[in-house]
Structure formats: C-alpha cells, structure tokens
Short mmCIF file of C-alpha atoms in Angstrom, two decimals:
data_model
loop_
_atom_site.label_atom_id
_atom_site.label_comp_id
_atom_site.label_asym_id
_atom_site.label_seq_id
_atom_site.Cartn_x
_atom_site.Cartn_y
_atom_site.Cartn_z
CA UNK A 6 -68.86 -189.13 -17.68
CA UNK A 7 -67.41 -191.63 -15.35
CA UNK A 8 -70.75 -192.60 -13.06
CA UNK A 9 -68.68 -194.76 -10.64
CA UNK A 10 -66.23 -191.58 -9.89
CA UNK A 11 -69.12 -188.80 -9.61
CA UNK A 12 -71.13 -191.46 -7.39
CA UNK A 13 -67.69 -191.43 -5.06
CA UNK A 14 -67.23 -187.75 -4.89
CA UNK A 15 -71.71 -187.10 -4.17
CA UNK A 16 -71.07 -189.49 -1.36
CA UNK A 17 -67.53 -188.21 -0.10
CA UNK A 18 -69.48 -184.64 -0.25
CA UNK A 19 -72.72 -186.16 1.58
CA UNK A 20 -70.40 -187.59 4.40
CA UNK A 21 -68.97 -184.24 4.95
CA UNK A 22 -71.91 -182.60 5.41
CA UNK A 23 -73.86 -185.33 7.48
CA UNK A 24 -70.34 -185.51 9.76
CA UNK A 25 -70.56 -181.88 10.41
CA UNK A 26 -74.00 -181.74 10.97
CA UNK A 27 -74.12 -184.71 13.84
CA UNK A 28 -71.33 -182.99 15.04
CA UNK A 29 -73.36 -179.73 15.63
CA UNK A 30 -75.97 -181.68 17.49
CA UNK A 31 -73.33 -183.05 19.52
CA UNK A 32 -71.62 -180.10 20.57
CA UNK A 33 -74.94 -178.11 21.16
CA UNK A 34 -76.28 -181.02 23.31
CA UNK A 35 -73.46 -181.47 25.47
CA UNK A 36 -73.11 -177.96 25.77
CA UNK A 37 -76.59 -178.14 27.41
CA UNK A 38 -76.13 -181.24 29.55
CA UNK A 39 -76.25 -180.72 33.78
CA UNK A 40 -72.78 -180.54 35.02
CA UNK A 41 -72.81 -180.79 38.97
CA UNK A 42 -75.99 -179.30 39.46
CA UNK A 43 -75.76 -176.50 36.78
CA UNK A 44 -77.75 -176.61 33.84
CA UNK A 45 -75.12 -175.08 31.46
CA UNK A 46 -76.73 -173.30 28.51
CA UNK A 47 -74.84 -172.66 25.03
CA UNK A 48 -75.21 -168.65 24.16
CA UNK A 49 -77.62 -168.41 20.99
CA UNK A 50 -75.93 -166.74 18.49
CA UNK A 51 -78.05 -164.55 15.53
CA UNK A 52 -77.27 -165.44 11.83
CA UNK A 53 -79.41 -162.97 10.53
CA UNK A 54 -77.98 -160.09 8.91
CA UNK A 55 -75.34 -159.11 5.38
CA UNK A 56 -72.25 -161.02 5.45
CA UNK A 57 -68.79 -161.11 3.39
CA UNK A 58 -65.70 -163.85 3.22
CA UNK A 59 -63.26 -165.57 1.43
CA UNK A 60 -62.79 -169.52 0.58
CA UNK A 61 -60.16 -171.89 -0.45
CA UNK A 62 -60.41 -175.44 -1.11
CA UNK A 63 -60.28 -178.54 -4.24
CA UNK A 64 -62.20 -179.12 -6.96
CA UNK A 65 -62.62 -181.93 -9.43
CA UNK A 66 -63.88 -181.61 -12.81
CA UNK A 67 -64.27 -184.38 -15.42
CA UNK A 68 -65.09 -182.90 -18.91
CA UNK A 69 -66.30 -184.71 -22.23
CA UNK A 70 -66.05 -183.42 -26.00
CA UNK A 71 -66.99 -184.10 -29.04
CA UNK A 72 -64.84 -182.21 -31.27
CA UNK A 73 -65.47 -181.93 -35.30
CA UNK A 74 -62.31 -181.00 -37.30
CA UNK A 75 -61.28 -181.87 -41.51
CA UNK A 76 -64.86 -183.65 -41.32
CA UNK A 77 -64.51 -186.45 -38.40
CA UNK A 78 -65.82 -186.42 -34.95
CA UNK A 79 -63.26 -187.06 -31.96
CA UNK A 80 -64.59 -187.44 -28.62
CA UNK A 81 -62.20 -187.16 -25.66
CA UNK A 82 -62.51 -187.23 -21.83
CA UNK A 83 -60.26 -185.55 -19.08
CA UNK A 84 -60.15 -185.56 -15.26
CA UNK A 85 -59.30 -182.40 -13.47
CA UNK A 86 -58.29 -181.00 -10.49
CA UNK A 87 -56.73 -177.90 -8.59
CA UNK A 88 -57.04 -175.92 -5.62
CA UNK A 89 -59.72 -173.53 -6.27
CA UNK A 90 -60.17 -169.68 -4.17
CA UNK A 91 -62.71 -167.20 -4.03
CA UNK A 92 -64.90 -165.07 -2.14
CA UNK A 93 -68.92 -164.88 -0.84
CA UNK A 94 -70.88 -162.37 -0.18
CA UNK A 95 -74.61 -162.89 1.18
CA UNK A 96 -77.89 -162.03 3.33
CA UNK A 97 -79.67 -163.85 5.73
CA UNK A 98 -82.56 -163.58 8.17
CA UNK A 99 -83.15 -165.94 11.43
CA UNK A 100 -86.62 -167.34 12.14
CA UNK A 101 -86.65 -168.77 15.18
CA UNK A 102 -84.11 -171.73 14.65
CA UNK A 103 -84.81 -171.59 10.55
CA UNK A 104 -82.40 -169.43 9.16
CA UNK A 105 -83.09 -168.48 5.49
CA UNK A 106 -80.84 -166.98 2.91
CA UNK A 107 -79.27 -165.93 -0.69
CA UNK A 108 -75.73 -165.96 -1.49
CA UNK A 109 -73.63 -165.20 -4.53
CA UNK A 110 -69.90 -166.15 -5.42
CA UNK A 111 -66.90 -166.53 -7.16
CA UNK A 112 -64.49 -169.22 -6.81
CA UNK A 113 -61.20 -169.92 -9.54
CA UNK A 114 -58.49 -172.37 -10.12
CA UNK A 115 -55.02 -171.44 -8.72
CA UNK A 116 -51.79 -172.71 -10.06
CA UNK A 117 -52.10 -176.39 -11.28
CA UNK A 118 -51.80 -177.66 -14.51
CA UNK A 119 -53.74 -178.44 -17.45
CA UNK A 120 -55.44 -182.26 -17.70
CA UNK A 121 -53.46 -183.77 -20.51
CA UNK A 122 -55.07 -186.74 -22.90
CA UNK A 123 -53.70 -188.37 -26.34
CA UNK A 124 -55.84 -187.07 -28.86
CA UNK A 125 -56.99 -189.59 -31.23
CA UNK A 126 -54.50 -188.48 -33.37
CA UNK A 127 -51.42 -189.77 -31.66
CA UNK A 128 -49.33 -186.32 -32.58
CA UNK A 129 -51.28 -184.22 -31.03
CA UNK A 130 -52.03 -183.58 -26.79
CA UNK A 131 -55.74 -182.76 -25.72
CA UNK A 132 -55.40 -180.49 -23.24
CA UNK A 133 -58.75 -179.14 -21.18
CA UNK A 134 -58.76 -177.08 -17.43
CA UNK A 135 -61.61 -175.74 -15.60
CA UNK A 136 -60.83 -171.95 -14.42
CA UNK A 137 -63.93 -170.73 -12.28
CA UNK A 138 -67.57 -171.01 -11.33
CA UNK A 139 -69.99 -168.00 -10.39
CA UNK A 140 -73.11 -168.80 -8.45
CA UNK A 141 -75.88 -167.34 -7.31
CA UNK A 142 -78.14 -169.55 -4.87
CA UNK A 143 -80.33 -170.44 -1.56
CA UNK A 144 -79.23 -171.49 1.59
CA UNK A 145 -81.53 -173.22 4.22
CA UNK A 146 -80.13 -173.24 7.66
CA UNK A 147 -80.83 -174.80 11.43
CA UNK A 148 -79.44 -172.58 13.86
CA UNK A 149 -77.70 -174.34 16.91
CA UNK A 150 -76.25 -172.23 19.09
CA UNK A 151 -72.73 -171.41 17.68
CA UNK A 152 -73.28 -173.72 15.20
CA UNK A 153 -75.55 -173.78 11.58
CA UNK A 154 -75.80 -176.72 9.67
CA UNK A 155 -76.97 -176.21 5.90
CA UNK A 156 -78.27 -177.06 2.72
CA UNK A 157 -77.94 -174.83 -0.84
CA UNK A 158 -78.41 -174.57 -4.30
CA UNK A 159 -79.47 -172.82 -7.20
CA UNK A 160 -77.53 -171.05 -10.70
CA UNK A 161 -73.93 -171.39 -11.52
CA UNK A 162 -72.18 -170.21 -14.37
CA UNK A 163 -68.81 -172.21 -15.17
CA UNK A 164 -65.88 -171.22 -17.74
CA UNK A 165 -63.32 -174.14 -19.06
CA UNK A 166 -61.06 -174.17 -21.56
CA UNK A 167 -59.95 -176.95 -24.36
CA UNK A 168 -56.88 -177.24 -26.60
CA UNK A 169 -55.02 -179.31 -28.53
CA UNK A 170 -51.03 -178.94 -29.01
CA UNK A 171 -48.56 -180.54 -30.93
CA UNK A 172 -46.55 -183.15 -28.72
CA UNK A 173 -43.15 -182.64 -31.00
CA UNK A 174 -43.21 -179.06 -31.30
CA UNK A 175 -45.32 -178.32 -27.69
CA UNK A 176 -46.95 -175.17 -30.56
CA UNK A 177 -51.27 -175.23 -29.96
CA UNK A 178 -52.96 -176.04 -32.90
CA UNK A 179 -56.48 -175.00 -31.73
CA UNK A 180 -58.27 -174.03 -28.82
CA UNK A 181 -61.62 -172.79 -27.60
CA UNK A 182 -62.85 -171.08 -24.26
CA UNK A 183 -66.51 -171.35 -22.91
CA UNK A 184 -68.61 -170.39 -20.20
CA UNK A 185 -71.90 -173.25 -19.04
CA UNK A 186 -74.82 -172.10 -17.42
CA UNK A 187 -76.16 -174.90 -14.92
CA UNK A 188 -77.07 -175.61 -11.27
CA UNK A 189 -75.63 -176.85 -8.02
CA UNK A 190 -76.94 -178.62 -4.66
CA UNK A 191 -74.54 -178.87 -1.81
CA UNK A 192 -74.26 -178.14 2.02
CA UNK A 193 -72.12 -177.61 4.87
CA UNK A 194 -71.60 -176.30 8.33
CA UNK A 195 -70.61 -173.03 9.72
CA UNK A 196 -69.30 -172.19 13.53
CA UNK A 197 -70.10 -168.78 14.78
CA UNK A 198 -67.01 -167.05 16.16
CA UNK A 199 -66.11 -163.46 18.19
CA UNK A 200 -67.40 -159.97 17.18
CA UNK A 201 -69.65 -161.51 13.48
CA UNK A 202 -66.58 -164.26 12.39
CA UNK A 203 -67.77 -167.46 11.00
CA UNK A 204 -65.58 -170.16 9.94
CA UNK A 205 -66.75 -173.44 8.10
CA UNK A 206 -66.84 -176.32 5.70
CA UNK A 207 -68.77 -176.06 2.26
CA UNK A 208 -69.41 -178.91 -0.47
CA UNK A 209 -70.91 -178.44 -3.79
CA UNK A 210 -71.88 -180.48 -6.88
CA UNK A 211 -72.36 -178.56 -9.96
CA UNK A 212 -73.77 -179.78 -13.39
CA UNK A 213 -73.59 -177.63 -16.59
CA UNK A 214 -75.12 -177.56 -19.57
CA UNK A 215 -73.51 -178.68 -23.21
CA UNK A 216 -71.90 -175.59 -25.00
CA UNK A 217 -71.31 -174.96 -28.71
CA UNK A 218 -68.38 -173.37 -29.73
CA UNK A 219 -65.85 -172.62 -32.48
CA UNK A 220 -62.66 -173.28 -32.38
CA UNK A 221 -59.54 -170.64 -32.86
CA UNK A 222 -55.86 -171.27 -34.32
CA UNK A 223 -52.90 -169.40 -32.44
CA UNK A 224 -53.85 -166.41 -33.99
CA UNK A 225 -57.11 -166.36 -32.76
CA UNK A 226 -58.81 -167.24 -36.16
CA UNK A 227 -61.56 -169.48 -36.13
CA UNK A 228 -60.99 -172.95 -37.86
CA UNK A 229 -62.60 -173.39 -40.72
CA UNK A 230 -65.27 -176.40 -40.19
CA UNK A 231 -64.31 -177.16 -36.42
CA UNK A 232 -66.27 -176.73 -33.89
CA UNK A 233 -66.65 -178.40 -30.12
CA UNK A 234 -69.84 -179.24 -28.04
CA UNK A 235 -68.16 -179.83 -24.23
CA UNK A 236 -69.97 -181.28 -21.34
CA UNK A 237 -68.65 -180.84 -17.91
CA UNK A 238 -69.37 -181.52 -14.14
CA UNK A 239 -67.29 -180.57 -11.11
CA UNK A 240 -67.48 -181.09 -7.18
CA UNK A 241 -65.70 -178.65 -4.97
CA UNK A 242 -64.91 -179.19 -1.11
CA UNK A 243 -63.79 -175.26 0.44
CA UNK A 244 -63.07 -173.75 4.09
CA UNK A 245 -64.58 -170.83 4.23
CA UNK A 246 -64.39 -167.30 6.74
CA UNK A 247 -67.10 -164.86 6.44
CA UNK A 248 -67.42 -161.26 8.79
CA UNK A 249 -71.39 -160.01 9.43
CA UNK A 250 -71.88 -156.73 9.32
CA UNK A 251 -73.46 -154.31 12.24
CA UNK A 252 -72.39 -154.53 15.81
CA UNK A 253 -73.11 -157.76 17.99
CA UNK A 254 -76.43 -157.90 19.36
CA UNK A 255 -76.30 -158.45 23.02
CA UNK A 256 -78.29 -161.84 23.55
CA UNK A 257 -80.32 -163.03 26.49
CA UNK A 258 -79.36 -166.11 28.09
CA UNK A 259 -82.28 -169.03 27.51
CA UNK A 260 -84.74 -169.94 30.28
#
C-alpha cells in the first residue's frame, strides 16, 4: 500500500470533519450571542427518531495482489477512483445533547473506468475497480442546535474486481470478483433542515481483509493453478440528504 498517500487522504478526511465541526460551534455560538439587548436563542432541534436518505460523493481505492498463474507469483498495485452513490437508512435516540445511533448502507461506483497497470508480462493489461461497500455501524453525535457533529464506525463489506486482458487483442484472459469483510472509522457533520430534512458531509476510511480467490477464463472456467489473494483499502468523502420519520415535534424555546 502506498503509506504516504493513505496518510494524505486520513488527514484530508480528519480536516473535513474537524472544519465542520468548529464550524458548528461557531454557528451555534453566534447564534446565541446578545444582539442589541436580545439574547437570541438557536431553536433545538431533536435527532432522535428512524431516518432514510441518499448520498453521492468520491472514493479512492488502492488495491494490492499477489496473483499465482503457470507456477510464478506476480504482485501488482492499482490506484482507483470514481464517484460513488448510495443510500442510508438508520435510528437514533437524543440524550440530552448525546445523540446515539446505528446506521446501515450501501454506496457503489458510477460510471468511471477501470485502473489500468502493465502486468509483469508486458502483453498483457492488469485491470482492477472497486464497485461498492455495505456497512453496518455506530454513530456518536453532539447535538447543537441545527447542527450535529459526529463520529462512526463499525462492519463493512466491500466487492472489487481484478482482470487481466490482452493489450493487442483488448480479449480478457482471466478475471476474478470478490467481496472483503472489514471495518471503517470516519465522521462528519449534519445540518437539520424544515419538516425532518438533514443535509451533510460524511468521510470514511475503510480497511478490508485479504481474500482468496480463483480465477475464471472468459468462459467462466476456473484456471487451472491460478489463484489471487487481493488486499484493498478505500476512503470515501459523500454529501448526504436524509428525511426523519413522524411529524415535527413542537419544541420549547430555551430559558
């Protein structure tokens, strides 16, 4: 894996979140600042309750093989991205100013192509792509107001694909699909809006697990003696809109 890229992206992903987070604080405490002799208070707003959206955004992927064919090892490395889209669904419950949760998901590539590398033999194109991630996690929230600030984590489940096709002909030689179990830590920010509409800004680092597979000609036959053992991270930045359910609960003004 390239350390010195992942590095970059964890702290491109930590700025986002600490950015949107001291800009909560900011908006909530002006919001509550005198203004010509009126104390001015920010309506709370109540996160608790079943919720539902939709998200697009980027990911990044880098992915590492070691490939056994005609009895040699190859290994071979590939960086890719792609706009990514998807959809949430989760539940959460307010506790004063904590707000706790769980929240499952589904986000997949759109469009894009494939990240090409020369295989070590020089005829041939490596071709690997991640296609989607399901998760299934934690959130951990500080209400503000109108605004939530947030950290999460827990299970995700991601599916990439590997190839390898002849450069003269453009005809695949082999390929193999998989799906990694793993785990992911992120955070974000999310604005309350009108009638249970949230908008916000989610970032997420997932690792996954090393998968053994076989590997299939273009007829789907498996190759004798070739197998693949892939490794794979990605990071994924995504604007998200999610509607609560129920009616809005009138709130009292604070004191």
């Amino acid at each position: 894996m390239e350390v010195k890229r992942q590095l970059t992206r964890l702290a491109a992903g930590s700025a986002i979140i600490a950015a949107a987070a001291f800009a909560s604080v900011g908006l909530a405490q002006a919001d509550g600042m005198p203004s010509k002799g009126r104390v001015v208070y920010e309506t709370p707003s109540n996160w608790s309750g079943l919720y539902f959206g939709v998200n697009s955004g980027w990911q990044w992927s880098d992915i590492d093989t070691r490939y056994t064919a005609a009895g040699g090892v190859f290994s071979n490395s590939w960086n890719h991205d792609s706009q990514v889209v998807g959809g949430q669904i989760g539940l959460q419950h307010q506790f004063g100013a904590i707000v706790v949760g769980v929240e499952g998901g589904l986000q997949t590539k759109v469009g894009g192509h494939d990240a090409v590398e020369i295989c070590p033999n020089v005829a041939v194109d490596c071709h690997a792509r991640f296609n989607d991630v399901l998760t299934v996690g934690g959130r951990l929230g500080y209400a503000m107001g109108k605004w939530m600030p947030y950290l999460s984590g827990g299970y995700a489940n991601g599916s990439f694909d590997r190839a390898t096709v002849n450069r003269s002909t453009s005809a695949e030689n082999d390929h193999d699909h998989s799906r990694h179990g793993g785990w992911y830590v992120g955070g974000g920010v999310d604005m309350a809006l009108a009638h249970g509409w949230t908008i916000g800004i989610d970032y997420r680092h997932y690792d996954f697990n090393d998968s053994f597979h076989l590997a299939f000609n273009a007829a789907g036959v498996a190759v004798p003696g070739s197998h693949n053992v892939m490794d794979a991270s990605s990071d994924i930045v995504a604007l998200r809109v999610s509607w609560k359910l129920g009616r809005p609960e009138a709130v009292v003004p604070l004191k």
